[in-house]
mmCIF file with all atom_site columns, C-alpha atoms in Angstrom:
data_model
loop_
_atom_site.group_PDB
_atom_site.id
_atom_site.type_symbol
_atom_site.label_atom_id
_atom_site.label_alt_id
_atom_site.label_comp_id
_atom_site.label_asym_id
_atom_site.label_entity_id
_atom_site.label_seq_id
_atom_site.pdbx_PDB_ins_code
_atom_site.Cartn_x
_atom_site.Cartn_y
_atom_site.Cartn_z
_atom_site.occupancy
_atom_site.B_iso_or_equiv
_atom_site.pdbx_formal_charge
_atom_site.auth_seq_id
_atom_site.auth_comp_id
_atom_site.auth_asym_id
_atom_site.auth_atom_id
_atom_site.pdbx_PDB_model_num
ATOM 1   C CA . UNK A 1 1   ? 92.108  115.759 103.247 1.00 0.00 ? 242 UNK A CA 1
ATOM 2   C CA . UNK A 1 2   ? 91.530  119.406 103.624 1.00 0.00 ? 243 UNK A CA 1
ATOM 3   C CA . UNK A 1 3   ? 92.498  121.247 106.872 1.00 0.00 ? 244 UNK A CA 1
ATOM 4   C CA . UNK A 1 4   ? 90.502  123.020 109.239 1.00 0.00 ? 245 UNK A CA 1
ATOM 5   C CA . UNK A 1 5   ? 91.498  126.446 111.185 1.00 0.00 ? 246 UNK A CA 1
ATOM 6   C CA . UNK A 1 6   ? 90.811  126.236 114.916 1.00 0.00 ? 247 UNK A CA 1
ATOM 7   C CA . UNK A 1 7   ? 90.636  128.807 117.584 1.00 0.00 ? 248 UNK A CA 1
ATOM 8   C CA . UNK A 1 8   ? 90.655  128.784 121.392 1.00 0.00 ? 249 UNK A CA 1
ATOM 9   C CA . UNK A 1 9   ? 87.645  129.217 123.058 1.00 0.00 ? 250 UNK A CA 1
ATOM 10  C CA . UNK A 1 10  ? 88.998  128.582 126.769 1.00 0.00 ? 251 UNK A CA 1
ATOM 11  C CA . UNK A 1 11  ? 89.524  126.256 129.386 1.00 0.00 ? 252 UNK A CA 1
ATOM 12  C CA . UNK A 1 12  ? 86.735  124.583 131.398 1.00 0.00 ? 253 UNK A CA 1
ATOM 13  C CA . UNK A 1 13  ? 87.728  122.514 134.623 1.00 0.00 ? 254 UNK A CA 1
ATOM 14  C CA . UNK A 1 14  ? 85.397  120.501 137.044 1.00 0.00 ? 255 UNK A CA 1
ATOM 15  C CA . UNK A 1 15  ? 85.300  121.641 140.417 1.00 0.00 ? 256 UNK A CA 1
ATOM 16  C CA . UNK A 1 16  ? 84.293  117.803 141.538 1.00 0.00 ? 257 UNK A CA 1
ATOM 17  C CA . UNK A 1 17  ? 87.590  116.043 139.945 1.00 0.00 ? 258 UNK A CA 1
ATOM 18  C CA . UNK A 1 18  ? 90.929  116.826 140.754 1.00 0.00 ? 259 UNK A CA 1
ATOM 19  C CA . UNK A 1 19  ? 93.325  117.332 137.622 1.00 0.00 ? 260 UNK A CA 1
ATOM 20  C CA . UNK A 1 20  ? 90.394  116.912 134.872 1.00 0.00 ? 261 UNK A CA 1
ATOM 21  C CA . UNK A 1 21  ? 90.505  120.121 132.478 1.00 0.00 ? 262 UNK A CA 1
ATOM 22  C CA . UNK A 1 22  ? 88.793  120.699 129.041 1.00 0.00 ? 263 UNK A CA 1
ATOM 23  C CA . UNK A 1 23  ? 90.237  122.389 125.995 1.00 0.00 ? 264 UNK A CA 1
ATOM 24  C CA . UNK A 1 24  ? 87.518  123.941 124.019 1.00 0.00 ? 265 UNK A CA 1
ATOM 25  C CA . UNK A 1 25  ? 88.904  124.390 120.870 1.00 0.00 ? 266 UNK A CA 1
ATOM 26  C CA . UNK A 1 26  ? 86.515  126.346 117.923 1.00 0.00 ? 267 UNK A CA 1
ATOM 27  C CA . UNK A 1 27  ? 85.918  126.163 114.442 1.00 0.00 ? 268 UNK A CA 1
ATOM 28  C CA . UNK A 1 28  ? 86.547  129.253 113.020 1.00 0.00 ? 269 UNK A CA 1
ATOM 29  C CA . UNK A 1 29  ? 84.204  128.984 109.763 1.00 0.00 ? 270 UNK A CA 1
ATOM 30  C CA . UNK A 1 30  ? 81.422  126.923 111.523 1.00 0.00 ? 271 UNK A CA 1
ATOM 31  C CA . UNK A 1 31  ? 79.890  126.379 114.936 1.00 0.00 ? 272 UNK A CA 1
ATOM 32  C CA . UNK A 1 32  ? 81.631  123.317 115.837 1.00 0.00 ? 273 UNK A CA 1
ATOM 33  C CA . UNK A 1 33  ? 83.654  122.669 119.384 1.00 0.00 ? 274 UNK A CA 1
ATOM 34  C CA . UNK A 1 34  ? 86.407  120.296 119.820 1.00 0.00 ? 275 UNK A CA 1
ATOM 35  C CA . UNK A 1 35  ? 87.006  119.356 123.390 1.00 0.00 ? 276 UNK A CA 1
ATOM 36  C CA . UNK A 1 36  ? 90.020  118.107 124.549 1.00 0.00 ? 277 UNK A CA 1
ATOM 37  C CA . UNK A 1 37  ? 91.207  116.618 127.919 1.00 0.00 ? 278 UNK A CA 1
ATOM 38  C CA . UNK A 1 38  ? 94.428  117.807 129.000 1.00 0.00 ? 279 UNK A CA 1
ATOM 39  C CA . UNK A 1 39  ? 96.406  117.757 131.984 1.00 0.00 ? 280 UNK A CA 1
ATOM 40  C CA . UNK A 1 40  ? 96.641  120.752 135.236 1.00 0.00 ? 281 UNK A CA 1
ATOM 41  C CA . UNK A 1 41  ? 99.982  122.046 133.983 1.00 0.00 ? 282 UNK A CA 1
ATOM 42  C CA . UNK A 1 42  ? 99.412  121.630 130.711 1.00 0.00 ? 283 UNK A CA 1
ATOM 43  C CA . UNK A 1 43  ? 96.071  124.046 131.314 1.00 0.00 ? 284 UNK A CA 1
ATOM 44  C CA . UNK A 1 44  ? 98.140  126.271 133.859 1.00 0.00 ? 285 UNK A CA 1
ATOM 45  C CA . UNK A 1 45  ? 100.334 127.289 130.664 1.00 0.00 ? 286 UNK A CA 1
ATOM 46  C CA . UNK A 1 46  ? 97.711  127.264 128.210 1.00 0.00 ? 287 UNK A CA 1
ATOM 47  C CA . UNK A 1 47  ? 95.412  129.924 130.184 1.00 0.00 ? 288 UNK A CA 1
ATOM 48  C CA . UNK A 1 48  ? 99.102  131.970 130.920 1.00 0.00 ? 289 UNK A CA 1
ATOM 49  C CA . UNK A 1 49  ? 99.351  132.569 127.219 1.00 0.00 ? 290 UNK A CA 1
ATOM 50  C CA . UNK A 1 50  ? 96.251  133.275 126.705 1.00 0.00 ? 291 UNK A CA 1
ATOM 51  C CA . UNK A 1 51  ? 96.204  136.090 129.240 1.00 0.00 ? 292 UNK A CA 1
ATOM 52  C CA . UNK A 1 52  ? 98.715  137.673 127.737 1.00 0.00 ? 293 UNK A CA 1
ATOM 53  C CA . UNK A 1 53  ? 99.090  140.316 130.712 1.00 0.00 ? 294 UNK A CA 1
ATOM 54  C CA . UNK A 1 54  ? 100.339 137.457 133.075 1.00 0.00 ? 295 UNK A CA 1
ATOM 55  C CA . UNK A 1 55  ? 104.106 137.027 133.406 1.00 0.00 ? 296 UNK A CA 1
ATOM 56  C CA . UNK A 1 56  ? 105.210 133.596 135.764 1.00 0.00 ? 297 UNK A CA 1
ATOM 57  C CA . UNK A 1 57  ? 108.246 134.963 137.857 1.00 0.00 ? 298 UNK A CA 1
ATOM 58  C CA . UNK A 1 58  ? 110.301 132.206 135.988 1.00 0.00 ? 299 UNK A CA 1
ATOM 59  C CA . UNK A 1 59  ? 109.812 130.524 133.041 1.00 0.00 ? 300 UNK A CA 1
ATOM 60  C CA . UNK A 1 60  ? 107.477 127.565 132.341 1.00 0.00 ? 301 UNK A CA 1
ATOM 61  C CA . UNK A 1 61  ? 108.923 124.549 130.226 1.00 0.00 ? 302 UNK A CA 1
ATOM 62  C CA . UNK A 1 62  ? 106.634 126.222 127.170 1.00 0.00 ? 303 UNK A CA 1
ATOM 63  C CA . UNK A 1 63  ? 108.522 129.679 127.644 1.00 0.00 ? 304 UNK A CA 1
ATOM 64  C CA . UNK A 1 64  ? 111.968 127.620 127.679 1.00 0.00 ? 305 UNK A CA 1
ATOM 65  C CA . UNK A 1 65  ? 110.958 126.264 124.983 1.00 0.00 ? 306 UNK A CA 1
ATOM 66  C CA . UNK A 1 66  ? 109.925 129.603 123.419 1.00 0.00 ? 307 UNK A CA 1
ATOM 67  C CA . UNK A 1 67  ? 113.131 131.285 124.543 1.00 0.00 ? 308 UNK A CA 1
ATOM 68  C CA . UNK A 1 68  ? 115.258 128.607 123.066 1.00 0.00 ? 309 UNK A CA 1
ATOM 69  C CA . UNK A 1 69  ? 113.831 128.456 119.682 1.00 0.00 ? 310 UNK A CA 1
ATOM 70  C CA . UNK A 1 70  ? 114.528 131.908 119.479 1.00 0.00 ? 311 UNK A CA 1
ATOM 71  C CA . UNK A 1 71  ? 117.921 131.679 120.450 1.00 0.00 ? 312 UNK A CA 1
ATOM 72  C CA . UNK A 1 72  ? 118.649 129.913 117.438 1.00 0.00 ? 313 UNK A CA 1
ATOM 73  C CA . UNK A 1 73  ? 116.591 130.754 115.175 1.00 0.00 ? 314 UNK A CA 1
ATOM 74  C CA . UNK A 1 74  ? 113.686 128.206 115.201 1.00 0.00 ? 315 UNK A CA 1
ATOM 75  C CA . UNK A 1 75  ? 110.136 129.007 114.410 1.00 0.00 ? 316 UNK A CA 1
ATOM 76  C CA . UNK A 1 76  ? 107.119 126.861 114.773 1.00 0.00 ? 317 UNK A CA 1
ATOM 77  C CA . UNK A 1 77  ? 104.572 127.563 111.306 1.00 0.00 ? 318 UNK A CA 1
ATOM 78  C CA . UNK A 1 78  ? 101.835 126.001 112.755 1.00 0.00 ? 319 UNK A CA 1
ATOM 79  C CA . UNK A 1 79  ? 100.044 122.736 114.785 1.00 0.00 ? 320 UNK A CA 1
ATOM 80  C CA . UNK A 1 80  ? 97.821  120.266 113.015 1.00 0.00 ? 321 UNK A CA 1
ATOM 81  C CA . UNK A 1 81  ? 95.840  117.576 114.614 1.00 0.00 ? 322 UNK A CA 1
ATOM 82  C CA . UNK A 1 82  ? 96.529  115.184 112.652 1.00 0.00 ? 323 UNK A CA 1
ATOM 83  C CA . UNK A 1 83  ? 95.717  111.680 114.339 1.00 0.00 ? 324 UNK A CA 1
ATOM 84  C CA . UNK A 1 84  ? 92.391  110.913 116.547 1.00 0.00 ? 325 UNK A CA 1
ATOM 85  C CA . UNK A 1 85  ? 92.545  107.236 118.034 1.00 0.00 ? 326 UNK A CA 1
ATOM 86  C CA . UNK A 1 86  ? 90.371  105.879 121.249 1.00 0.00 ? 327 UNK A CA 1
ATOM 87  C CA . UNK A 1 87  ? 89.968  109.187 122.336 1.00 0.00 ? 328 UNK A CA 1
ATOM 88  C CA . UNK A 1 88  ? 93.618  110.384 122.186 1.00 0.00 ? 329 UNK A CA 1
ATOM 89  C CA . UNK A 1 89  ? 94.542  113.216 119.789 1.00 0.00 ? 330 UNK A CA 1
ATOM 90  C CA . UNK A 1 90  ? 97.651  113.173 118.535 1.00 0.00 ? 331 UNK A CA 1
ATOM 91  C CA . UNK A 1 91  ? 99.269  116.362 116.937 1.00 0.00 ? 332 UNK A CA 1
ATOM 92  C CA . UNK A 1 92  ? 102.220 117.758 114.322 1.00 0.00 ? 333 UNK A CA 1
ATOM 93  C CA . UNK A 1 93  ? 104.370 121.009 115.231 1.00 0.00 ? 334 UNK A CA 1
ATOM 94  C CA . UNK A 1 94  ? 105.636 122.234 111.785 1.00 0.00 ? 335 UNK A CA 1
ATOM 95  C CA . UNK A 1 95  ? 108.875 124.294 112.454 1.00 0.00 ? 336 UNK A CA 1
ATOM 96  C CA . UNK A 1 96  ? 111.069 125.778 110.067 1.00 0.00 ? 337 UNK A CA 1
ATOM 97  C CA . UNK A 1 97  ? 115.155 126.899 110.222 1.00 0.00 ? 338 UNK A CA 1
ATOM 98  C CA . UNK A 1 98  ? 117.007 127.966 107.725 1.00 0.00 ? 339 UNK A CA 1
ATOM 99  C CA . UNK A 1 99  ? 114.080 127.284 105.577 1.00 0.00 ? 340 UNK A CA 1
ATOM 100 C CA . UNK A 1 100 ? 114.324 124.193 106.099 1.00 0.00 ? 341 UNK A CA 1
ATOM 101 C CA . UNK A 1 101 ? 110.707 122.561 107.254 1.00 0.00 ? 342 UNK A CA 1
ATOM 102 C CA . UNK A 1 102 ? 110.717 119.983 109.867 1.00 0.00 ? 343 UNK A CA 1
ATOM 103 C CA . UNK A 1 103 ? 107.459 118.469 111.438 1.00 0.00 ? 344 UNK A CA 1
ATOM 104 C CA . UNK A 1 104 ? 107.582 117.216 115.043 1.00 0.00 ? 345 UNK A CA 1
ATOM 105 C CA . UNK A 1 105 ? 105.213 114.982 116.912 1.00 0.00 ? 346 UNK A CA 1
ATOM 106 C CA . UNK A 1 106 ? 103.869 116.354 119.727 1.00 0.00 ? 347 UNK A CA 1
ATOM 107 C CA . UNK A 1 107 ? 100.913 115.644 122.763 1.00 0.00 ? 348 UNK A CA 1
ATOM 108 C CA . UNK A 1 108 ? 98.492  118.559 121.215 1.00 0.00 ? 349 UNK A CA 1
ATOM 109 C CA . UNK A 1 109 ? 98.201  120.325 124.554 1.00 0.00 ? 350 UNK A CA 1
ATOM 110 C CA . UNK A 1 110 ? 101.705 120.849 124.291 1.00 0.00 ? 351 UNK A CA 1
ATOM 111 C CA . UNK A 1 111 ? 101.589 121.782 120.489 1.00 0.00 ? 352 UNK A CA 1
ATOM 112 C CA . UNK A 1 112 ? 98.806  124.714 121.366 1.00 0.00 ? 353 UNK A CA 1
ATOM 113 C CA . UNK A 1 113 ? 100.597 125.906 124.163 1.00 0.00 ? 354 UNK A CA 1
ATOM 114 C CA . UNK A 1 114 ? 103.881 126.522 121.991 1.00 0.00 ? 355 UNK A CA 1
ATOM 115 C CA . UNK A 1 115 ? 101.434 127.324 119.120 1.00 0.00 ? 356 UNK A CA 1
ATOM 116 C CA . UNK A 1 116 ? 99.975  130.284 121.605 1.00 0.00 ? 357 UNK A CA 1
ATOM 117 C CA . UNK A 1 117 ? 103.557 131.467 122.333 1.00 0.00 ? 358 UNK A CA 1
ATOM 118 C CA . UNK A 1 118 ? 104.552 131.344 118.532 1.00 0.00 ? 359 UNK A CA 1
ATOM 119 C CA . UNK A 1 119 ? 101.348 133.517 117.521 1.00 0.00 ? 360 UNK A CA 1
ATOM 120 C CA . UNK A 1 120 ? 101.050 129.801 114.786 1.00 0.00 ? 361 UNK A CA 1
ATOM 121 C CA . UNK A 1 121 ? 97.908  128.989 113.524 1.00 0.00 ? 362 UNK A CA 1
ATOM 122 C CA . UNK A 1 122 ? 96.312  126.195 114.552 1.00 0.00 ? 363 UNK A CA 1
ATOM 123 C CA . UNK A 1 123 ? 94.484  123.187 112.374 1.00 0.00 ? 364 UNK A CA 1
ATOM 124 C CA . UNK A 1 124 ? 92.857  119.871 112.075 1.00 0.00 ? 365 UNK A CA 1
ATOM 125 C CA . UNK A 1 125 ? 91.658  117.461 109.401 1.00 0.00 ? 366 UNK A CA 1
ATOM 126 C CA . UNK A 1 126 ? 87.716  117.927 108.168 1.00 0.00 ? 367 UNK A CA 1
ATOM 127 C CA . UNK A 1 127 ? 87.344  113.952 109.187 1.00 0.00 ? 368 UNK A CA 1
ATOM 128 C CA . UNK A 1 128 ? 88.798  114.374 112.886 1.00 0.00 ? 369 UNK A CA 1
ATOM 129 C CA . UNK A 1 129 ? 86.015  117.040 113.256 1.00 0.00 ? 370 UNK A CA 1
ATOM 130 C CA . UNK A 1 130 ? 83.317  115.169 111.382 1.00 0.00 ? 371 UNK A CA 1
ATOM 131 C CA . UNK A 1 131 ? 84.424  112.697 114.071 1.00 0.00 ? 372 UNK A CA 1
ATOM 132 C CA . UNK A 1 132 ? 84.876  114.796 117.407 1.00 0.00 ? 373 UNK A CA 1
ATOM 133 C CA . UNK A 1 133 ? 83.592  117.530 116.909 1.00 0.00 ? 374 UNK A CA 1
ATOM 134 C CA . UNK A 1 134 ? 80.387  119.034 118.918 1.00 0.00 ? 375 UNK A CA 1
ATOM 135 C CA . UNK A 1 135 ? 77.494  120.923 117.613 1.00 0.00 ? 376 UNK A CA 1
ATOM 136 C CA . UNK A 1 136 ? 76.706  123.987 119.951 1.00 0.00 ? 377 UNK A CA 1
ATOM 137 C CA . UNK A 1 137 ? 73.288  126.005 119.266 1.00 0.00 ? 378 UNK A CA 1
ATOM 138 C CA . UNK A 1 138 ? 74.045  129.560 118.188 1.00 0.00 ? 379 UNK A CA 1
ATOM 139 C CA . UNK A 1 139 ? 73.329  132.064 120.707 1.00 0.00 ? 380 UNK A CA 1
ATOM 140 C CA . UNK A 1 140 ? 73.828  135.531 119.845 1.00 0.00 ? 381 UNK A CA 1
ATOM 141 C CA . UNK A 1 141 ? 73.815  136.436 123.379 1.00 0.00 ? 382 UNK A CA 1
ATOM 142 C CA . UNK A 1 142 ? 75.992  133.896 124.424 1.00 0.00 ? 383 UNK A CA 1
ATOM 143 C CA . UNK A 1 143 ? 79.350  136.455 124.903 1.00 0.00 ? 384 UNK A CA 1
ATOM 144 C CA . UNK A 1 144 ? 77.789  139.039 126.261 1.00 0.00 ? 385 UNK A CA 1
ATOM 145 C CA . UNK A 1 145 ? 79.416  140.975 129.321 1.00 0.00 ? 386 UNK A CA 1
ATOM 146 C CA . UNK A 1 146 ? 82.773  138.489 128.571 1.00 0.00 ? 387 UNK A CA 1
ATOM 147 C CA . UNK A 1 147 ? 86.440  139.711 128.302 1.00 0.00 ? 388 UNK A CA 1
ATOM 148 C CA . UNK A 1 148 ? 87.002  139.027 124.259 1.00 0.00 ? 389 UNK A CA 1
ATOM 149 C CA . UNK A 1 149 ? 90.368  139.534 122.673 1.00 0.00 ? 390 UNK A CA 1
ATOM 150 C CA . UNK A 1 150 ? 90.553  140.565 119.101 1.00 0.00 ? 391 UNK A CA 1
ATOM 151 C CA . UNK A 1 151 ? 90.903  137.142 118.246 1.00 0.00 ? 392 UNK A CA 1
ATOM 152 C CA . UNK A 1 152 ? 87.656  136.083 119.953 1.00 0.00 ? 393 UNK A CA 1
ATOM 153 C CA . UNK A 1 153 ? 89.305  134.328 122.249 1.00 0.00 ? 394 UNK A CA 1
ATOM 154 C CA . UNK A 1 154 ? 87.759  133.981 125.787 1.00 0.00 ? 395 UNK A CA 1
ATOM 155 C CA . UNK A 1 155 ? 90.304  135.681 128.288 1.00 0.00 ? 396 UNK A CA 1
ATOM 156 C CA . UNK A 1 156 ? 88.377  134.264 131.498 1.00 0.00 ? 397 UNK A CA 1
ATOM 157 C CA . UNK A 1 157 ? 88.294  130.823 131.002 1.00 0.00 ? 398 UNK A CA 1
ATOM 158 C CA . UNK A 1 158 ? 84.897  129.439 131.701 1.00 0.00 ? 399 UNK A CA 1
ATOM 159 C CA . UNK A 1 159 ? 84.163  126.830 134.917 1.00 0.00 ? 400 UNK A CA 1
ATOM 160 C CA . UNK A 1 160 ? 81.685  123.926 134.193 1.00 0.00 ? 401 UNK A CA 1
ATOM 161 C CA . UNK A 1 161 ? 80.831  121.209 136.748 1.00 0.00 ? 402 UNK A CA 1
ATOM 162 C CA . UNK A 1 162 ? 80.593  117.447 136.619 1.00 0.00 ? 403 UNK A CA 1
ATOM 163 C CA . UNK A 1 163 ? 78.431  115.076 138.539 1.00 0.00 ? 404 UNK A CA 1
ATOM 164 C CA . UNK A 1 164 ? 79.611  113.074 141.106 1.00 0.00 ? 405 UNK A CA 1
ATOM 165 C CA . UNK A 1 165 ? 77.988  109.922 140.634 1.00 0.00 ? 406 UNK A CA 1
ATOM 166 C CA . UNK A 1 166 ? 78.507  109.824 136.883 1.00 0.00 ? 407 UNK A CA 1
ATOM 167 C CA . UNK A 1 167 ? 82.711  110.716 137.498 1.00 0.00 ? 408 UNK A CA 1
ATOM 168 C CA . UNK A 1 168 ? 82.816  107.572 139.626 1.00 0.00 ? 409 UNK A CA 1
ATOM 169 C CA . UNK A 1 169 ? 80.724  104.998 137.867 1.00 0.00 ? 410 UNK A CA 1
ATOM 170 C CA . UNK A 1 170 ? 82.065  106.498 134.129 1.00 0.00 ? 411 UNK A CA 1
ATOM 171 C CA . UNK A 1 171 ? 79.691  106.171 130.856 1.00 0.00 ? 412 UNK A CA 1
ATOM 172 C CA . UNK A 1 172 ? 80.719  102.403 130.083 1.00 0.00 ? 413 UNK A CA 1
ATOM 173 C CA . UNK A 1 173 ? 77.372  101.172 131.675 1.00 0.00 ? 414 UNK A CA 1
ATOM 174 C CA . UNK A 1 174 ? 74.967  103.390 128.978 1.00 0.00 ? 415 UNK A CA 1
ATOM 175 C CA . UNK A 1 175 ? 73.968  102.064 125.966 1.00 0.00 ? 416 UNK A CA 1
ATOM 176 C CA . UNK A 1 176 ? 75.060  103.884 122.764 1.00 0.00 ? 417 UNK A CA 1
ATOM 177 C CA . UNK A 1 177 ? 71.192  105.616 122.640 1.00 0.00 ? 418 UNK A CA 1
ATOM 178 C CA . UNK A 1 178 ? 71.764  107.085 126.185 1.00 0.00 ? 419 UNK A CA 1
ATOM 179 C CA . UNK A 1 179 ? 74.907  108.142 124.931 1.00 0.00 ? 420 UNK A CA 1
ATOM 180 C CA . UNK A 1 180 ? 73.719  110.192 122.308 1.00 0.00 ? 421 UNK A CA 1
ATOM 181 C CA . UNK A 1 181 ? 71.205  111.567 124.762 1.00 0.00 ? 422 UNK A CA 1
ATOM 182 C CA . UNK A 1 182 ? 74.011  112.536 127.639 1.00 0.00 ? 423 UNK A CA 1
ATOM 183 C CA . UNK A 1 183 ? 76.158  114.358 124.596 1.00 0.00 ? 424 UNK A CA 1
ATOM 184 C CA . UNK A 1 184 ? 72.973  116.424 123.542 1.00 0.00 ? 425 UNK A CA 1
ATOM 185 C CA . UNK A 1 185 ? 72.245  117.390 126.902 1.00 0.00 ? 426 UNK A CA 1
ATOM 186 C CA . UNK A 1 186 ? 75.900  117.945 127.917 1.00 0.00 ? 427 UNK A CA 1
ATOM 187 C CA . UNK A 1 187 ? 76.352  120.318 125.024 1.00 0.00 ? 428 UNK A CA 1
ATOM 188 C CA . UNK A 1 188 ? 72.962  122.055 125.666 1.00 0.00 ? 429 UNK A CA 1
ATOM 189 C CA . UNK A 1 189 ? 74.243  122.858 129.344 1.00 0.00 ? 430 UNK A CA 1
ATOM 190 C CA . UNK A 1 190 ? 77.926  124.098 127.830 1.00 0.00 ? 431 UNK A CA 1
ATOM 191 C CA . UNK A 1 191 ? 79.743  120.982 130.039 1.00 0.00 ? 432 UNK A CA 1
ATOM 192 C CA . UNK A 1 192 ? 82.407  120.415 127.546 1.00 0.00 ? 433 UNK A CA 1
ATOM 193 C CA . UNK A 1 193 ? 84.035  118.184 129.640 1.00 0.00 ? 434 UNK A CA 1
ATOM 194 C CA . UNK A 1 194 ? 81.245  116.054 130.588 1.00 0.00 ? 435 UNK A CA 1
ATOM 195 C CA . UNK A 1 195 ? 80.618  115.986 126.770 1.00 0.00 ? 436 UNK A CA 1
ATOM 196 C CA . UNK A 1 196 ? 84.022  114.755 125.548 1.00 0.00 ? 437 UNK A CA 1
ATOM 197 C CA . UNK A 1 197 ? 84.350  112.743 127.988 1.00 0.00 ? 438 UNK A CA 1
ATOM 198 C CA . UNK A 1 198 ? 80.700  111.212 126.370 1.00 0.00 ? 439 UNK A CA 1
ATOM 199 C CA . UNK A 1 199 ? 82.175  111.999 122.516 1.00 0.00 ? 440 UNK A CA 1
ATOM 200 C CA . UNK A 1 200 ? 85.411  109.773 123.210 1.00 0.00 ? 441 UNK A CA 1
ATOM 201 C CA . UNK A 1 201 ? 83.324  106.592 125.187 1.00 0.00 ? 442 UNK A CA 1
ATOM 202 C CA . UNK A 1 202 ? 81.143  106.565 121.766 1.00 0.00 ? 443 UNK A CA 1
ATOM 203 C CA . UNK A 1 203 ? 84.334  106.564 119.754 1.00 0.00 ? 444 UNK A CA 1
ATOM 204 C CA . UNK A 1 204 ? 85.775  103.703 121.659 1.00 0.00 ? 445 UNK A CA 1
ATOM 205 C CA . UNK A 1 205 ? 82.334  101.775 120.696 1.00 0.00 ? 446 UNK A CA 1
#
């Protein structure tokens, strides 16, 4: 199965629900997005890194991490997202000491947050994306007026909303059509959230 390179397009977060943040993750030869719900700290760290500029007063567990690798001589070669069941990603850190190659399983919001801190590429396999990933029509002004780094990664992570009566009652009472319909519209409207949330409900089905 051939790999895929990924990039980091930001972090999206619903002002609505408490704890629910989206990792846009992009396709770096094609237009695709690959959303993925993580956790608040999880996010906190993520968007750290990715500022760059923005040093915690003490360490977060990711720095620690960092820090100790370091210390003796660990380095992380890259992530891969390797695994894609019911909705849940699950991901490989490939490390190397001594030249020696060892491959560590991971959550994958923890494997990009070391990956960010490593400066380690990240990937997954052509079928998870064929799978998960999310069409977005080009839009040349799209990034206009936003903080990019060299990297064309978003340094201002980007807010979407979510709406209230569809985070209570959840997308298990739409039929598969209406499905398709709410993911089309919820990429259309740049709600990543909304639309993984949609992607992963049609992937349980």
């Amino acid at each position: 199965m051939s790999l895929v390179k990924l990039t980091i397009k930001g972090i999206s977060y619903s002002q609505t629900q408490n704890g629910a943040y989206a990792l846009i993750l992009n396709e770096v030869d094609g237009d695709r997005k690959l959303p993925i719900v993580i956790g608040a700290f999880e996010a906190q760290s993520i968007a750290i890194a990715l500022e760059k500029e923005i040093k915690p007063p003490r360490p977060l567990t990711h720095d620690l991490f960092k820090s100790f690798s370091d210390r003796f001589d660990i380095v992380i070669k890259q992530v891969i997202i390797h695994k894609l069941v019911d909705g849940v990603f699950y991901s490989s850190i490939i490390c190397e000491r001594d030249k020696i190659e060892e491959i560590i399983d991971a959550r994958t919001s923890d494997a990009i947050a070391l990956a960010l801190r490593f400066h380690a590429p990240i990937f997954t396999y052509k079928n998870i994306l064929d799978k998960a990933g999310i069409y977005l029509n080009a839009n040349p002004t799209e990034n206009e007026g936003r903080d990019m780094d060299e990297d064309g990664v978003l340094s201002n992570p980007e807010t979407f909303g979510m709406e209230e009566e569809q985070k209570e009652e959840g997308y298990k009472k739409f039929s598969l059509s209406e499905l398709h319909e709410l993911l089309e519209s919820a990429v259309q409207d740049e709600d990543y959230e909304k639309a993984a949330k949609i992607r992963d409900e049609i992937s349980k089905r």
